[in-house]
PDB file of C-alpha atoms and ligand atoms in Angstrom:
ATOM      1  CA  UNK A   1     110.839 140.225  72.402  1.00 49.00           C
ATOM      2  CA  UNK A   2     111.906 137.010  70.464  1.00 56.00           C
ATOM      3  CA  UNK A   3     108.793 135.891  69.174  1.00 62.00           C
ATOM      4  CA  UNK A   4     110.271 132.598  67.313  1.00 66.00           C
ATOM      5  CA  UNK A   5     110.168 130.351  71.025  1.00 82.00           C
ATOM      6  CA  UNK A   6     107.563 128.773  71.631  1.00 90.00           C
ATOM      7  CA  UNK A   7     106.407 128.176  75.168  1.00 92.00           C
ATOM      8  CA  UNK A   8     107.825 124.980  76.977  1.00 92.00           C
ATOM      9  CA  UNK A   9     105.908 121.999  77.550  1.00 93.00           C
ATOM     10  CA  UNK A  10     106.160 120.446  80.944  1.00 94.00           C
ATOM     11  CA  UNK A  11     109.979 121.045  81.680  1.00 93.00           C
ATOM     12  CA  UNK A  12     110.044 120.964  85.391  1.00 94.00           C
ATOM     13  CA  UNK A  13     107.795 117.274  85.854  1.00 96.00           C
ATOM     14  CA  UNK A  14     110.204 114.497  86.855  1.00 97.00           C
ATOM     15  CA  UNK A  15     107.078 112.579  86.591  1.00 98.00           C
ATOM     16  CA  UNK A  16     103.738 113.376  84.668  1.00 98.00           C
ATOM     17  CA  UNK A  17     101.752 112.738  87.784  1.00 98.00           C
ATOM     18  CA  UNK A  18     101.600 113.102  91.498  1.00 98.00           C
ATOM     19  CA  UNK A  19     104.357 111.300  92.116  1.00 98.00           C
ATOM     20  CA  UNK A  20     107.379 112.282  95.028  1.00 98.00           C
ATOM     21  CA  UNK A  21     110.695 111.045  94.568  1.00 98.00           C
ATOM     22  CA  UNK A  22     110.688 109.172  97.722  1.00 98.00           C
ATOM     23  CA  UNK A  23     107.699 107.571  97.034  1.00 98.00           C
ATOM     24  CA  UNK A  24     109.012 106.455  93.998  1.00 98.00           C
ATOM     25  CA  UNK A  25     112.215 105.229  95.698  1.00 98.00           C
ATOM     26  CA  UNK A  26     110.011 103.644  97.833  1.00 98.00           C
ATOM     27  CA  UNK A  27     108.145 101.662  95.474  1.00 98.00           C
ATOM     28  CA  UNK A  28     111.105 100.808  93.042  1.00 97.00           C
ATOM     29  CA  UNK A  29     112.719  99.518  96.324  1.00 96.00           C
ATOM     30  CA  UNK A  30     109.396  97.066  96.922  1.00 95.00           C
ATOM     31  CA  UNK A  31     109.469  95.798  93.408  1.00 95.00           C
ATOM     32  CA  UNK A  32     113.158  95.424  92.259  1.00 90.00           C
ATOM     33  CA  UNK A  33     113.662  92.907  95.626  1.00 81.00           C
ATOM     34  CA  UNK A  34     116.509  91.408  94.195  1.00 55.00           C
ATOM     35  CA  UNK A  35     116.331  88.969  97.186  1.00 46.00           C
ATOM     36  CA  UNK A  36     113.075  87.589  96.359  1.00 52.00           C
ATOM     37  CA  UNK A  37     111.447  85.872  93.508  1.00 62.00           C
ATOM     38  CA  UNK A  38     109.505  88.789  92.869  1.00 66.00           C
ATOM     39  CA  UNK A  39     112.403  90.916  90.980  1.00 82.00           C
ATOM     40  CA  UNK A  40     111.261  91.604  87.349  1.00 92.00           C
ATOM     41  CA  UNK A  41     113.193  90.760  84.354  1.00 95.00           C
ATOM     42  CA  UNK A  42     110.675  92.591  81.787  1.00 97.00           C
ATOM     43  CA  UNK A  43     109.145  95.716  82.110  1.00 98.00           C
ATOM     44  CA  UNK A  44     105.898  97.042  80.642  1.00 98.00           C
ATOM     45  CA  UNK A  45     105.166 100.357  80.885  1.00 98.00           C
ATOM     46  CA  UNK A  46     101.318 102.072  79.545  1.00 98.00           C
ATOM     47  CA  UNK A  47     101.173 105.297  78.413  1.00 98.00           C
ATOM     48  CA  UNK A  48     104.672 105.760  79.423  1.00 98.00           C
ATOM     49  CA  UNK A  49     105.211 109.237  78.133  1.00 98.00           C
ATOM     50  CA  UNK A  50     108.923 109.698  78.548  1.00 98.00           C
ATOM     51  CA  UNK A  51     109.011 106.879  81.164  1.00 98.00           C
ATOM     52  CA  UNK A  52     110.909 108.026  83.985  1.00 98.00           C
ATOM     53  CA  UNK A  53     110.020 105.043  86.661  1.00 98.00           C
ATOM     54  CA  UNK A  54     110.391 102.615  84.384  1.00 98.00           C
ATOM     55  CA  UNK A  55     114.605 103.936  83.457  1.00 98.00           C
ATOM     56  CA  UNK A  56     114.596 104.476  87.157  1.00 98.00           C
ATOM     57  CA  UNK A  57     113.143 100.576  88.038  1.00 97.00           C
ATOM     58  CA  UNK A  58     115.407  99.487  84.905  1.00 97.00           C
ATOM     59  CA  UNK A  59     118.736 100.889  86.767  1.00 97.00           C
ATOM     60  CA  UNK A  60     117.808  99.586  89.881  1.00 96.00           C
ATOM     61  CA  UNK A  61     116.892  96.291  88.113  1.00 95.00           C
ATOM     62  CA  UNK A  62     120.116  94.877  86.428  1.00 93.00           C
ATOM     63  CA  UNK A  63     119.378  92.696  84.094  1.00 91.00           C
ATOM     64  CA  UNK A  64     115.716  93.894  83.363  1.00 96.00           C
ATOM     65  CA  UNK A  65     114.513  95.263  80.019  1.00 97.00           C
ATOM     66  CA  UNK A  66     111.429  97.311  79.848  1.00 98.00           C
ATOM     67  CA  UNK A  67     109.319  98.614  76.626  1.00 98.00           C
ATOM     68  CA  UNK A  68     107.280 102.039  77.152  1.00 98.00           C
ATOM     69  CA  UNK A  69     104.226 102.475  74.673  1.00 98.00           C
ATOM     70  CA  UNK A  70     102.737 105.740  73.992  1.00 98.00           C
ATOM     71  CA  UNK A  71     101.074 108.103  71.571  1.00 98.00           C
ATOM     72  CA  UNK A  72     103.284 110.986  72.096  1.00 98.00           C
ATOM     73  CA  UNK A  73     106.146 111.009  69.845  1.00 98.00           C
ATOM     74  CA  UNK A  74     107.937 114.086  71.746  1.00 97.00           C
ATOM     75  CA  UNK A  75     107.478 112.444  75.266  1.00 98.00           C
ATOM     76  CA  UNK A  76     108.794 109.056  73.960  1.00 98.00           C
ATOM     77  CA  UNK A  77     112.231 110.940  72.746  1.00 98.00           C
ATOM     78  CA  UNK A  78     112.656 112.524  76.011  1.00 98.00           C
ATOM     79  CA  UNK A  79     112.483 109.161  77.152  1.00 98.00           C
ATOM     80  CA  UNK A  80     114.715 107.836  74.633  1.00 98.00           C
ATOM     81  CA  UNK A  81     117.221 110.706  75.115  1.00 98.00           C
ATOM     82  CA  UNK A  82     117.025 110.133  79.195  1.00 98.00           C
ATOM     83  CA  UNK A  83     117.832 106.313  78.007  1.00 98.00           C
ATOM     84  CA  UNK A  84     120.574 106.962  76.264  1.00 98.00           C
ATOM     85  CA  UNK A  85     122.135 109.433  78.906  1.00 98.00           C
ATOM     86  CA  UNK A  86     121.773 106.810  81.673  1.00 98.00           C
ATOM     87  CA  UNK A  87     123.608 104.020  79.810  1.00 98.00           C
ATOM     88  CA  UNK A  88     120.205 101.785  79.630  1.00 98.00           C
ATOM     89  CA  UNK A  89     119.341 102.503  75.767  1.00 98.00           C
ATOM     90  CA  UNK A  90     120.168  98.472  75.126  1.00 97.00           C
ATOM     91  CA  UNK A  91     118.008  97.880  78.084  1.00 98.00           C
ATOM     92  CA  UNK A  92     115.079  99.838  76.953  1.00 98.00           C
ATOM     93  CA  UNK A  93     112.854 100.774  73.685  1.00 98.00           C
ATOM     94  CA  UNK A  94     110.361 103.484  73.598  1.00 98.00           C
ATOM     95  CA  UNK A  95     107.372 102.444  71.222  1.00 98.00           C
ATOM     96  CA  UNK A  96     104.908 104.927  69.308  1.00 98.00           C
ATOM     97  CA  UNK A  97     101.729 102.497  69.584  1.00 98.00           C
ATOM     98  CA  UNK A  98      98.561 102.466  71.033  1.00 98.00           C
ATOM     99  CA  UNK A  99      98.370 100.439  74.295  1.00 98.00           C
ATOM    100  CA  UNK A 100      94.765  99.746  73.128  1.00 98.00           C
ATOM    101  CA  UNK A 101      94.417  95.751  72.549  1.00 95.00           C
ATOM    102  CA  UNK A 102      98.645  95.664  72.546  1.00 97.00           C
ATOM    103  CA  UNK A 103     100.427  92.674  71.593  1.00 96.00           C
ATOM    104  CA  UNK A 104     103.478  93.466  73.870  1.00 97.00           C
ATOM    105  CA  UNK A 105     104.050  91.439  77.260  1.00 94.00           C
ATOM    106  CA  UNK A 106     103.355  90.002  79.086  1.00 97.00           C
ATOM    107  CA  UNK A 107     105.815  91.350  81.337  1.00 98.00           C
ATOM    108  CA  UNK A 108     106.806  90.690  85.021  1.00 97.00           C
ATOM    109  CA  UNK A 109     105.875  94.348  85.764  1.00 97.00           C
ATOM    110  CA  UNK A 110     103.335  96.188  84.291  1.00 98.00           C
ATOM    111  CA  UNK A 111     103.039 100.111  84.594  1.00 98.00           C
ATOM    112  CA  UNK A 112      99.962 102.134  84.300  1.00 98.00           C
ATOM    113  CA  UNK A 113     100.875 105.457  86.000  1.00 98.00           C
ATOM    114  CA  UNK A 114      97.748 107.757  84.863  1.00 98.00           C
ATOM    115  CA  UNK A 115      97.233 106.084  81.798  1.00 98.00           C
ATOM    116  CA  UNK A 116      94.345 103.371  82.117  1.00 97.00           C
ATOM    117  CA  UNK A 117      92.347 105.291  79.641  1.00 96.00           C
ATOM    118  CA  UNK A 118      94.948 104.129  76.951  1.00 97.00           C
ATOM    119  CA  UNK A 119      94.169 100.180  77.197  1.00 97.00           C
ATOM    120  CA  UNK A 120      90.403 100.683  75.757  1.00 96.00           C
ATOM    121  CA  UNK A 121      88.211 102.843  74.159  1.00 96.00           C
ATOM    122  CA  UNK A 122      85.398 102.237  77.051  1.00 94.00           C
ATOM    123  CA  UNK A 123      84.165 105.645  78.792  1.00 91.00           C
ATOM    124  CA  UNK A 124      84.906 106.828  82.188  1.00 90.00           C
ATOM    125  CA  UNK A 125      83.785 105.053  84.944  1.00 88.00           C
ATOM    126  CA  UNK A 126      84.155 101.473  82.430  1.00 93.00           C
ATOM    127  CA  UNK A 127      87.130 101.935  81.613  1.00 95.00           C
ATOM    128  CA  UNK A 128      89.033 101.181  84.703  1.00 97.00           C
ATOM    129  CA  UNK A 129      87.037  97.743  84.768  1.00 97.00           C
ATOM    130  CA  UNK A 130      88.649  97.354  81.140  1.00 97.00           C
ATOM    131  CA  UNK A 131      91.792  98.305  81.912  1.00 98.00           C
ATOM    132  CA  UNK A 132      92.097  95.692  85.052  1.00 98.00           C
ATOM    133  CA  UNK A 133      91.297  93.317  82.717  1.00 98.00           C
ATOM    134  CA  UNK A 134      93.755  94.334  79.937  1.00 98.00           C
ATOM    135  CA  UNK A 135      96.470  94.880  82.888  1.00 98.00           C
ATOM    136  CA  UNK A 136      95.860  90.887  84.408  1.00 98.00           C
ATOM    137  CA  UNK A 137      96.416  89.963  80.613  1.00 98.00           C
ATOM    138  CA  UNK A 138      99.617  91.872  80.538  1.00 98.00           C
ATOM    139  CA  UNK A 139     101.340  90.467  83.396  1.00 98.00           C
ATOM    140  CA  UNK A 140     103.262  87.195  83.778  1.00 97.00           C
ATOM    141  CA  UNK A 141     102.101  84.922  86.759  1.00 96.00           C
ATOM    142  CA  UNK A 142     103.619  85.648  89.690  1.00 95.00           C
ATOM    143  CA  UNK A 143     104.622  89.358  88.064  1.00 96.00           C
ATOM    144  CA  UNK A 144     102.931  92.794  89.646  1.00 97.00           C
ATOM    145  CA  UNK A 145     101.090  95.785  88.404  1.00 98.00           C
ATOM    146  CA  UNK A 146     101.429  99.236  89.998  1.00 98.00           C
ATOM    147  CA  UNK A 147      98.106 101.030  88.871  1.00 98.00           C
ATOM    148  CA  UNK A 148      98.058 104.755  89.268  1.00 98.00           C
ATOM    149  CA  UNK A 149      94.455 105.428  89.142  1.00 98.00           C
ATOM    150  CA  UNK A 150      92.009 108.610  90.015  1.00 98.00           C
ATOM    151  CA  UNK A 151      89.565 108.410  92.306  1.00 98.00           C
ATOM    152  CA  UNK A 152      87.042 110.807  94.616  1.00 98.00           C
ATOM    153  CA  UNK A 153      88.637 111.607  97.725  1.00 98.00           C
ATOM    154  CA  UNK A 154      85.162 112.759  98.645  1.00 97.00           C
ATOM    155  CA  UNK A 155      82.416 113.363  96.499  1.00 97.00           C
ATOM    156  CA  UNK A 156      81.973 116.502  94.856  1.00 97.00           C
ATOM    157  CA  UNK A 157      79.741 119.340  94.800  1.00 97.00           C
ATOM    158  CA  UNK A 158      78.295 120.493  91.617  1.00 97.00           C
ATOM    159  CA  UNK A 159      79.844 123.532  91.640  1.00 97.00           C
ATOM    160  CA  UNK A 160      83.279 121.981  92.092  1.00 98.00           C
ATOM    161  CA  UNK A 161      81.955 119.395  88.928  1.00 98.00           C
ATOM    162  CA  UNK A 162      81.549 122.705  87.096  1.00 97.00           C
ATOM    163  CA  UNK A 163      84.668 124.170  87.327  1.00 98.00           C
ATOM    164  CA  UNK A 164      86.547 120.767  86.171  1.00 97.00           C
ATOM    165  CA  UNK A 165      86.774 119.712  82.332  1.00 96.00           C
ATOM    166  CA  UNK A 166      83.652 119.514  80.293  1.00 94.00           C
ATOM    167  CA  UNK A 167      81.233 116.867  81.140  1.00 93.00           C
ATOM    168  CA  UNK A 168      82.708 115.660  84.630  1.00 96.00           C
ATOM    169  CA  UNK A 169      81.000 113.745  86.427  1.00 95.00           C
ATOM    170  CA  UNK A 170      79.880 112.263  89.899  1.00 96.00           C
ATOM    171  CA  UNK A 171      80.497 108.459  88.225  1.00 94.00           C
ATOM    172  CA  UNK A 172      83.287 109.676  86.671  1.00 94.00           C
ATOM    173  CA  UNK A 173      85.875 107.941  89.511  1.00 96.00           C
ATOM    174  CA  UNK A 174      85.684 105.220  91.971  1.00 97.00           C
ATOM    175  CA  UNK A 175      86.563 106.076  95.321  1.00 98.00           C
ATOM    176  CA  UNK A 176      89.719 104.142  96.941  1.00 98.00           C
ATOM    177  CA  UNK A 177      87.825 101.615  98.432  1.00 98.00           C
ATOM    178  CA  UNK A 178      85.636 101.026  95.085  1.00 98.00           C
ATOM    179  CA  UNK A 179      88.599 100.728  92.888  1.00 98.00           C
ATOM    180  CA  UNK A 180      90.312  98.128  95.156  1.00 98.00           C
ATOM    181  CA  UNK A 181      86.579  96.016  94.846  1.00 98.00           C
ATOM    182  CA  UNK A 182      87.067  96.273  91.510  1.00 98.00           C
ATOM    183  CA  UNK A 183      91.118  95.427  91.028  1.00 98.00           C
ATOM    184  CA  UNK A 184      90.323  91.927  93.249  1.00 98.00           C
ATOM    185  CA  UNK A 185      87.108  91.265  91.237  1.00 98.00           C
ATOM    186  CA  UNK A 186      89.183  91.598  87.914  1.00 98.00           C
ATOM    187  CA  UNK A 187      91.844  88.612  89.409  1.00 98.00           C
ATOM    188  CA  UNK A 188      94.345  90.686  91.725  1.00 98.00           C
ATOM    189  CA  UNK A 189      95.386  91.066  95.548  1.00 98.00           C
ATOM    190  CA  UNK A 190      96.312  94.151  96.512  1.00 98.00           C
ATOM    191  CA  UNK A 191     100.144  93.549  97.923  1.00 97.00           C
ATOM    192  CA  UNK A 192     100.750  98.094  98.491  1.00 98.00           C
ATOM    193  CA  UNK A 193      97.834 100.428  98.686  1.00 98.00           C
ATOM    194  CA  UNK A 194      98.897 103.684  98.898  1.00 98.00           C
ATOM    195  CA  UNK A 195      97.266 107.396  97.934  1.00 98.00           C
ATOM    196  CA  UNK A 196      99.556 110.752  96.596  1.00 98.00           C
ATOM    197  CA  UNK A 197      99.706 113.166  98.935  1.00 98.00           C
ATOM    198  CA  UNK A 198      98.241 116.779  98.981  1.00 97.00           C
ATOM    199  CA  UNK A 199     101.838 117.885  98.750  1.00 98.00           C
ATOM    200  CA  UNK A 200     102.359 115.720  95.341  1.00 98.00           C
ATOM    201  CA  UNK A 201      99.044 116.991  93.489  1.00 98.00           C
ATOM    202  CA  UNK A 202     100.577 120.833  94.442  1.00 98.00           C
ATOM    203  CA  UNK A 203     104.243 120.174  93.383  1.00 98.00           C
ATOM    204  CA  UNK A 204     102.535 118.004  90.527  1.00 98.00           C
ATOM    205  CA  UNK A 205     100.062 121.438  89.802  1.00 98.00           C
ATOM    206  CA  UNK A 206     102.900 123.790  89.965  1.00 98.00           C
ATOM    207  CA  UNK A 207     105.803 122.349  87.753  1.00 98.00           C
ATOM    208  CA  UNK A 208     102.736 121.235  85.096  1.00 96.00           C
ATOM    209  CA  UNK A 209     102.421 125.049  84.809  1.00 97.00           C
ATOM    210  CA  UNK A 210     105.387 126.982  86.042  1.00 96.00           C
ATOM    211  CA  UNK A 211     107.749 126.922  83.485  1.00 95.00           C
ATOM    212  CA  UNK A 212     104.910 128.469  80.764  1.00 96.00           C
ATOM    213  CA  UNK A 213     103.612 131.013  83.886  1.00 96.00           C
ATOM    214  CA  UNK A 214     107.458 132.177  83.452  1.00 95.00           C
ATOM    215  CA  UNK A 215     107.478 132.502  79.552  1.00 94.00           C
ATOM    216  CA  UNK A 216     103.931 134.206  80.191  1.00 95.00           C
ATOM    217  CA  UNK A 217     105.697 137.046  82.358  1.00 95.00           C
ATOM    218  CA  UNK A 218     108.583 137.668  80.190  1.00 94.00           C
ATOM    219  CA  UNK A 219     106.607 137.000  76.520  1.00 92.00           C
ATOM    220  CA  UNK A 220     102.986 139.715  76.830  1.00 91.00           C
ATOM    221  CA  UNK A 221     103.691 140.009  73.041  1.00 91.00           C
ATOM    222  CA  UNK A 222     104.298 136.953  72.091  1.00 91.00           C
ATOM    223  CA  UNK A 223     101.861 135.182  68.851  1.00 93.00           C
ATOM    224  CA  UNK A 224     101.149 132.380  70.763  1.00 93.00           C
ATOM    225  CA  UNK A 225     100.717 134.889  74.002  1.00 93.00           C
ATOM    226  CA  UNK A 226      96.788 134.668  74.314  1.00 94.00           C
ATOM    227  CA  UNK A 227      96.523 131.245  73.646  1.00 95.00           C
ATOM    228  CA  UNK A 228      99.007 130.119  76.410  1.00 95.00           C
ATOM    229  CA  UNK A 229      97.317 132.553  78.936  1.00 96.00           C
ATOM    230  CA  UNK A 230      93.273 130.725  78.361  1.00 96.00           C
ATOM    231  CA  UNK A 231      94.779 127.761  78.408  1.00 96.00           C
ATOM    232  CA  UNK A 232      97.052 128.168  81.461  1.00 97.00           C
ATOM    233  CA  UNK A 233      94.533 130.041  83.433  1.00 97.00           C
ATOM    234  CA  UNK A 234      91.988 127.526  82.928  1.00 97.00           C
ATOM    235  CA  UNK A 235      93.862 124.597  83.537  1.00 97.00           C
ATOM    236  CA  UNK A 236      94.781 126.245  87.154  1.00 98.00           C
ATOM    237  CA  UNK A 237      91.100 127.039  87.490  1.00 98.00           C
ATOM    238  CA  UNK A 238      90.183 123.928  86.920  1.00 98.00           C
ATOM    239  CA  UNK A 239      92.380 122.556  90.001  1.00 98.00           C
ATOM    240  CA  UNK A 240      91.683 125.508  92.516  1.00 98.00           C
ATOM    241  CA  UNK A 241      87.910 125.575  91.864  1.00 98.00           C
ATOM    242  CA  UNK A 242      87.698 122.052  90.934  1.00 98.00           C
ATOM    243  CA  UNK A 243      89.555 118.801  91.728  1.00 98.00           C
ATOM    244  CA  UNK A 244      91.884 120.028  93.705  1.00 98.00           C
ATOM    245  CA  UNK A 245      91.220 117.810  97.680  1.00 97.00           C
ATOM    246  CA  UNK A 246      88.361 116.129  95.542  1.00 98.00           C
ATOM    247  CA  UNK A 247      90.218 113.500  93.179  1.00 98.00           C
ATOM    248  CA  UNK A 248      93.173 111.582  94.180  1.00 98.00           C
ATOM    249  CA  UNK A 249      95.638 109.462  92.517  1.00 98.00           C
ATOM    250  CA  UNK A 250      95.627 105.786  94.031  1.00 98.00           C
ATOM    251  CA  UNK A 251      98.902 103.668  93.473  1.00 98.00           C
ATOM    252  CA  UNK A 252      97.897 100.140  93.743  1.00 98.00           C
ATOM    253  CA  UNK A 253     100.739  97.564  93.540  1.00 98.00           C
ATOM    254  CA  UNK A 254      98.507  94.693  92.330  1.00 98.00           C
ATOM    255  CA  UNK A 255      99.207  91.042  92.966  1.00 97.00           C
ATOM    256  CA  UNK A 256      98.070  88.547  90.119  1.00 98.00           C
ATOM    257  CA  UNK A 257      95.829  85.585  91.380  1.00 98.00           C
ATOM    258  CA  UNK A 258      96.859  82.234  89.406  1.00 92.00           C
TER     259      UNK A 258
HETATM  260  C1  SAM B   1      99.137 111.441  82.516  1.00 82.32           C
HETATM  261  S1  SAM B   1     100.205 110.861  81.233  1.00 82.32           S
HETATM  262  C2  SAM B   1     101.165 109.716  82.193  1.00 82.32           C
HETATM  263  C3  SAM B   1     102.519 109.439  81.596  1.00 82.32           C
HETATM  264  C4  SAM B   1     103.400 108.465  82.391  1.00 82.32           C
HETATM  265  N1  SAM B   1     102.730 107.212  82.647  1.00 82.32           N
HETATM  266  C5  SAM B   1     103.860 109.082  83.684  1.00 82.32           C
HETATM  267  O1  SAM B   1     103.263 108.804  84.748  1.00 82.32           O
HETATM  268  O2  SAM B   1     104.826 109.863  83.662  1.00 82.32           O
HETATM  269  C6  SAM B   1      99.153 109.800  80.261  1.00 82.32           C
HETATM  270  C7  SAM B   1      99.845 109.245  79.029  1.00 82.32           C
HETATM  271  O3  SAM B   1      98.970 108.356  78.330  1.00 82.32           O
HETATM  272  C8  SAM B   1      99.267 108.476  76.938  1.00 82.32           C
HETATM  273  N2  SAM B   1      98.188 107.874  76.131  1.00 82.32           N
HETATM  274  C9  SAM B   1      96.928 108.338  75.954  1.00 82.32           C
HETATM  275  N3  SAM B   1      96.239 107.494  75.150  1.00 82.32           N
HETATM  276  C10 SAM B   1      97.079 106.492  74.813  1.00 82.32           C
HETATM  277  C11 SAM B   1      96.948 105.294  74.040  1.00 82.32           C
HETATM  278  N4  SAM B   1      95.805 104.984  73.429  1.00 82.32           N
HETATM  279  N5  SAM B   1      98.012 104.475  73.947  1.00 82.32           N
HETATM  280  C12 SAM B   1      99.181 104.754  74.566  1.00 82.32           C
HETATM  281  N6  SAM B   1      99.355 105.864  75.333  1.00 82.32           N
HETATM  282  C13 SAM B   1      98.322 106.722  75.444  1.00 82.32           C
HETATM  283  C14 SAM B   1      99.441 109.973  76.758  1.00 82.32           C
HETATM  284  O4  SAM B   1     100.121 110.288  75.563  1.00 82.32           O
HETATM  285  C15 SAM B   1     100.230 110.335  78.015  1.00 82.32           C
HETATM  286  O5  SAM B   1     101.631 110.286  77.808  1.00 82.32           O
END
């Protein structure tokens, strides 16, 4: 067996989230209204990673130039790469920064798909408050945020707490209601509320692992072999036994109040 590839890093995700393509046509739809005074002409995406909504807003957006920030110098030149290949690299610049305390923006739209824990170095639960605030600094009056947040579905049971990631806790998330409270107390409306679907988080689940479960088969012998395996099998037994029906992902298409 060839043991000089290494196992490939999340190949099938369109997105890095629970996101379906038609809700993401939906939304782009909603908030490139060309006919209203609500179309952007600068895009902010947090945490990008290799940005697809934004290039997808951006080419539905003529006119409209985003900037993606994020840590992750190999997602931000997938990003750059998807750019180029689209015709939008003028339109568009993939940053290696931290979004905490960012001087870019303000922006007429501001992403955060996933990513509020890169606007502050609070702790979970605190650091959605903190990134509400960082998010109504980052957009332009009269601009929108789309939030993509966890929250508890339900609460849950310590055995399901036990089988997530070390240290998870009950206070960990909001649940949907809870995080809208705190989106309007931090200066927003909520214009879209909207929650992924069980059938997101298991296509999300299955393309974050499928293309390494299919190295795995064909690559027993591999050097990096046992590695792969703990850390795919405990990822998926973190979902099954875990999170998976407990947290959600809330979209919240936030409305700034001047
Ligand atoms: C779940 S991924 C979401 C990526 C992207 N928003 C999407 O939905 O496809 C979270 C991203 O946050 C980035 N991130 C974490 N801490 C960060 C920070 N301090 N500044 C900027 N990005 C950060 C990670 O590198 C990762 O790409």
């Amino acid at each position: 067996m060839d043991d000089t590839t290494s196992p490939p890093r999340l190949t099938r995700l369109t997105f890095h989230g629970p996101l379906s393509e038609d809700r993401a046509a939906r939304m782009i739809r909603r908030l490139s209204a060309h006919a209203t005074s609500t179309a952007p002409k600068s895009v902010l995406d947090i945490g990008c990673g290799w940005g697809e909504f934004m290039l997808r807003l951006l080419e539905a957006t003529p006119g409209a130039t985003g900037v993606g920030i994020d840590l992750d110098e190999e997602d931000l030149a997938r990003g750059r790469a998807n750019a180029e290949a689209r015709g939008l690299a003028e339109r568009v610049r993939f940053v290696r920064e931290s979004a905490v305390g960012t001087a870019q923006g303000p922006a007429d739209l501001v992403l955060c798909f996933g990513a509020s824990h890169a606007l502050s170095d609070a702790r979970p639960p605190e650091h959605t408050t903190a990134a509400l605030h960082a998010l109504r600094r980052l957009v332009t009056p009269g601009g929108r945020v789309v939030l993509g947040e966890g929250i508890w579905q339900r609460s849950p049971t310590p055995g399901e707490l036990s089988a997530m990631w070390p240290g998870a806790s009950p206070s960990e998330f909001h649940d949907l209601a809870g995080l809208v409270d705190l989106a309007i107390a931090a200066g927003f409306r909520p214009a879209w509320i909207e929650t992924a679907s069980n059938e997101e988080w298991e296509d999300f689940e299955s393309a974050y692992q499928s293309d390494v479960e299919e190295w795995l088969a064909v690559h027993s012998d591999h050097p990096l072999t046992k590695e792969t395996l703990d850390r795919v099998d405990r990822h998926r037994n973190m979902w099954l036994r875990g999170y998976r029906g407990v947290m959600g992902l809330a979209y919240l298409t936030l409305v700034p109040v001047s």
